[in-house]
Amino acid sequence: MSCDNCKSGFKWNGQTVGKETKLNNTNAYVTGDSKDAAILIITDVFGWTLPNVRLIADHYAQEANATVYVPDLFNGEVVDPDALSDPEKQKNFDIGAFLGRHNKEVRWPEIKGHAQTLKSQYKKVAAIGFCYGGWAAFKLGADPSLIDAISTAHPSMLEKSEIESVKVPVQILSPENDFAYTPELKQATFDILPKTGVQWEYIYFPGLTHGFAVRGNPDDAAQKAGLERAKRSAVNFFKEFLH
C-alpha cells in the first residue's frame, strides 16, 4: 500500500475568519457562532494548522449554520505544509513513523473526548473525517450519545468492523482512485450499510484521487469542481442532520 497520496497535494490560498482557542485544553481552530449545532473536523495528517482545512471549516460554519471545531489531533506535532509540493520535504516526511506515533489506540480517547464535550454544549453535533480522520468518524458514529451524524472523505485506516458498528446517518465522499478506501472496502460499505438501518449516502467522484477534498488543486478544473462538490455535499448533509 502506498501512502504517497496521503502526503501530496496543494496548499490553498484564502483568508480565514475563525480564531485559535482551546478544546479540552487542546489547541483548536474555531469558526462560526451557532449555539445549537457543532461540527467536529477530524483532519488528515497535515493537521489543524493547514490553511485548507480552516477554509473548509469557514465554509461549513457559514453555509451549514454551525460552529466548527478543528482540534490539534497530534499532540502539537505539525507536518510542514510545504511537504505537499516540495518533493524533498515530501520524501523526508516518514508517514509510517508518524502514523505509528498517532495510531488509533493513542488518538481515539482524545477524539472521543472532543465529541463528548461538544455534545454537552450543543443540541446537535456532526463529525467529518478527512483521510486519517475517516476511521475516527466511523468510531464516533457507533455511539449516538457522542454524535448525531458522520461524513468522511476518502477515509484511511477504516475497518469493516467500524462500518458494521455505525448507528447514525453516514455520508461517504469517495474518489474513483483511492489506495486506502479500496474497492473491497467500498463493496463492504455497499453490503453492510443497508443492513444497519441507518440513513446513508455514497457520493462518487470520477477521475479524482485520495485527498482531493482537502488537498486538491484549485487551479485544475476537474479537481476544483470535485472539491467544491464535496464541500456542497457535506454542507447539505450537515444542514439535513443538524437542523
XYZ file of C-alpha atoms in Angstrom:
243
model
C 0.000 0.000 0.000
C 1.377 3.393 -0.983
C 0.901 6.451 1.182
C 2.105 8.937 -1.444
C -1.405 10.359 -1.817
C -1.510 10.919 1.956
C 1.277 13.483 1.798
C 0.810 15.162 -1.568
C -1.489 17.882 -2.827
C -1.794 21.647 -2.812
C -1.893 24.334 -0.141
C -4.791 26.720 -0.749
C -4.785 30.488 -0.560
C -7.511 32.442 1.191
C -8.331 34.487 4.269
C -9.650 32.554 7.244
C -12.173 34.158 9.593
C -12.068 31.946 12.685
C -9.866 32.029 15.763
C -7.487 29.785 17.638
C -8.721 28.640 21.022
C -8.829 25.517 23.182
C -10.996 22.410 23.161
C -10.384 20.216 26.207
C -7.067 22.038 26.736
C -6.053 21.162 23.171
C -5.320 23.803 20.548
C -8.186 24.201 18.101
C -9.363 26.415 15.271
C -12.977 27.500 15.800
C -15.263 29.313 13.403
C -18.973 30.132 13.419
C -21.402 31.326 16.068
C -24.193 28.773 16.261
C -25.335 27.956 19.790
C -27.219 24.850 18.704
C -25.143 22.961 16.113
C -21.469 21.996 16.006
C -19.229 20.192 13.544
C -16.044 18.397 14.577
C -13.465 18.138 11.787
C -11.077 15.214 12.194
C -8.156 16.152 9.993
C -5.690 14.383 7.771
C -2.033 14.136 8.778
C -1.412 17.811 7.957
C -3.488 18.690 10.964
C -5.272 21.694 12.347
C -2.919 24.391 11.015
C -3.267 23.572 7.299
C -4.980 26.576 5.664
C -7.125 24.277 3.516
C -8.972 22.676 6.406
C -9.537 26.041 8.084
C -11.027 27.464 4.886
C -13.284 24.406 4.636
C -14.333 24.930 8.255
C -15.249 28.539 7.470
C -17.455 27.379 4.601
C -19.188 24.784 6.783
C -19.798 27.328 9.535
C -21.352 29.883 7.225
C -23.248 27.596 4.881
C -24.429 24.955 7.366
C -25.067 27.440 10.195
C -22.824 25.642 12.675
C -19.874 26.275 14.951
C -16.972 24.271 13.556
C -14.034 22.933 15.553
C -10.705 21.779 14.091
C -8.636 20.468 17.013
C -4.980 19.502 17.030
C -5.055 15.704 16.962
C -1.323 15.097 17.034
C -0.105 16.470 20.370
C 1.485 19.559 18.860
C 3.304 17.747 16.059
C 2.879 19.743 12.851
C 3.735 18.428 9.402
C 5.291 21.122 7.209
C 2.610 22.011 4.629
C 5.398 22.611 2.112
C 5.732 18.824 2.017
C 2.626 18.908 -0.153
C 4.530 20.445 -3.054
C 8.242 20.120 -2.231
C 9.466 16.679 -3.395
C 12.412 16.671 -0.997
C 10.303 17.554 2.057
C 7.683 15.051 0.936
C 10.332 12.352 0.677
C 11.663 13.185 4.137
C 8.222 13.002 5.758
C 8.112 9.493 7.226
C 4.379 8.951 7.267
C 4.730 5.404 8.581
C 6.525 6.631 11.685
C 4.002 9.453 12.067
C 1.090 7.009 11.983
C 2.900 4.807 14.470
C 3.106 7.690 16.918
C -0.511 8.634 16.311
C -2.213 5.275 15.945
C -5.851 4.604 16.759
C -5.202 3.458 20.313
C -3.234 6.611 21.086
C -5.558 9.145 19.482
C -9.041 7.709 19.945
C -9.559 8.717 23.616
C -8.825 12.358 22.813
C -11.074 12.400 19.744
C -13.879 10.783 21.742
C -13.378 13.382 24.465
C -13.775 16.222 21.980
C -17.077 14.775 20.783
C -18.302 14.319 24.358
C -17.517 17.935 25.193
C -19.261 19.287 22.107
C -22.297 17.057 22.695
C -22.605 18.506 26.188
C -22.623 22.053 24.779
C -24.685 21.781 21.577
C -28.050 20.250 20.711
C -26.677 18.531 17.609
C -23.119 17.565 16.657
C -21.780 16.095 13.425
C -18.269 14.986 12.524
C -16.371 14.767 9.270
C -13.115 12.894 8.855
C -10.682 13.564 6.037
C -8.237 10.764 5.145
C -6.695 9.842 8.538
C -9.829 11.149 10.238
C -12.125 8.728 8.421
C -11.719 5.822 10.808
C -12.368 8.110 13.776
C -15.568 9.472 12.259
C -16.903 5.934 11.943
C -15.907 5.070 15.517
C -17.804 8.124 16.738
C -20.749 7.011 14.628
C -21.024 3.819 16.639
C -22.301 5.808 19.629
C -25.304 8.128 19.136
C -24.598 9.657 22.550
C -21.404 11.109 21.036
C -22.517 12.223 17.591
C -25.658 12.754 15.504
C -24.236 12.179 12.016
C -20.892 11.495 10.336
C -19.322 12.275 6.997
C -15.986 11.192 5.595
C -13.948 11.976 2.505
C -11.511 9.318 1.224
C -11.177 7.591 4.631
C -7.945 5.888 5.679
C -7.350 3.070 8.170
C -11.040 2.140 8.048
C -12.017 -1.407 9.021
C -15.119 -3.402 8.139
C -16.000 -3.727 11.816
C -16.143 0.070 12.082
C -18.573 0.206 9.173
C -20.700 -2.520 10.761
C -20.906 -0.673 14.081
C -22.254 2.648 12.813
C -25.592 3.770 14.280
C -26.042 7.317 12.946
C -26.537 8.776 9.449
C -23.448 8.393 7.241
C -22.105 10.240 4.211
C -19.114 8.981 2.211
C -17.355 11.211 -0.340
C -15.411 8.767 -2.460
C -12.983 9.397 -5.337
C -12.590 6.872 -8.114
C -8.948 6.194 -7.265
C -8.171 5.535 -3.615
C -5.452 3.251 -2.283
C -6.889 3.442 1.256
C -10.629 3.171 0.676
C -10.156 0.161 -1.562
C -12.653 -1.484 -3.931
C -13.033 -4.208 -1.303
C -13.902 -1.672 1.403
C -16.263 0.122 -0.952
C -18.045 -3.153 -1.656
C -18.175 -3.880 2.057
C -19.794 -0.473 2.527
C -22.471 -1.312 -0.035
C -23.057 -4.719 1.565
C -23.068 -3.587 5.187
C -24.728 -0.183 5.438
C -28.133 -1.201 4.018
C -28.345 -3.797 6.789
C -27.670 -1.299 9.574
C -30.901 0.623 9.096
C -29.135 3.992 9.203
C -29.616 6.669 6.588
C -26.575 6.767 4.354
C -25.294 8.166 1.093
C -22.294 7.420 -1.086
C -21.166 10.175 -3.432
C -18.776 9.206 -6.203
C -16.155 11.479 -7.765
C -14.947 10.019 -11.078
C -11.387 10.695 -12.127
C -10.314 12.015 -8.724
C -7.900 10.540 -6.204
C -7.386 10.142 -2.465
C -7.025 13.527 -0.784
C -8.896 15.593 -3.378
C -11.493 17.052 -0.986
C -8.942 18.722 1.276
C -5.751 18.912 -0.802
C -6.979 19.107 -4.399
C -5.568 21.599 -6.899
C -7.959 24.566 -7.205
C -6.217 25.579 -10.440
C -7.194 22.297 -12.101
C -10.768 22.479 -13.397
C -11.696 18.873 -12.617
C -10.190 18.931 -9.137
C -11.715 22.313 -8.352
C -15.144 21.065 -9.413
C -14.678 17.962 -7.277
C -13.572 19.705 -4.119
C -16.389 22.248 -4.481
C -18.925 19.446 -4.997
C -17.555 17.675 -1.929
C -17.951 20.859 0.098
C -21.532 21.396 -1.113
C -22.419 17.766 -0.435
C -21.098 17.920 3.116
C -22.906 21.202 3.764
C -26.194 19.736 2.553
C -25.673 16.677 4.753
C -24.977 18.824 7.806
C -27.989 21.037 7.128
C -30.203 17.961 6.992
C -28.999 16.322 10.191
C -28.046 19.294 12.378
C -31.186 21.404 11.973
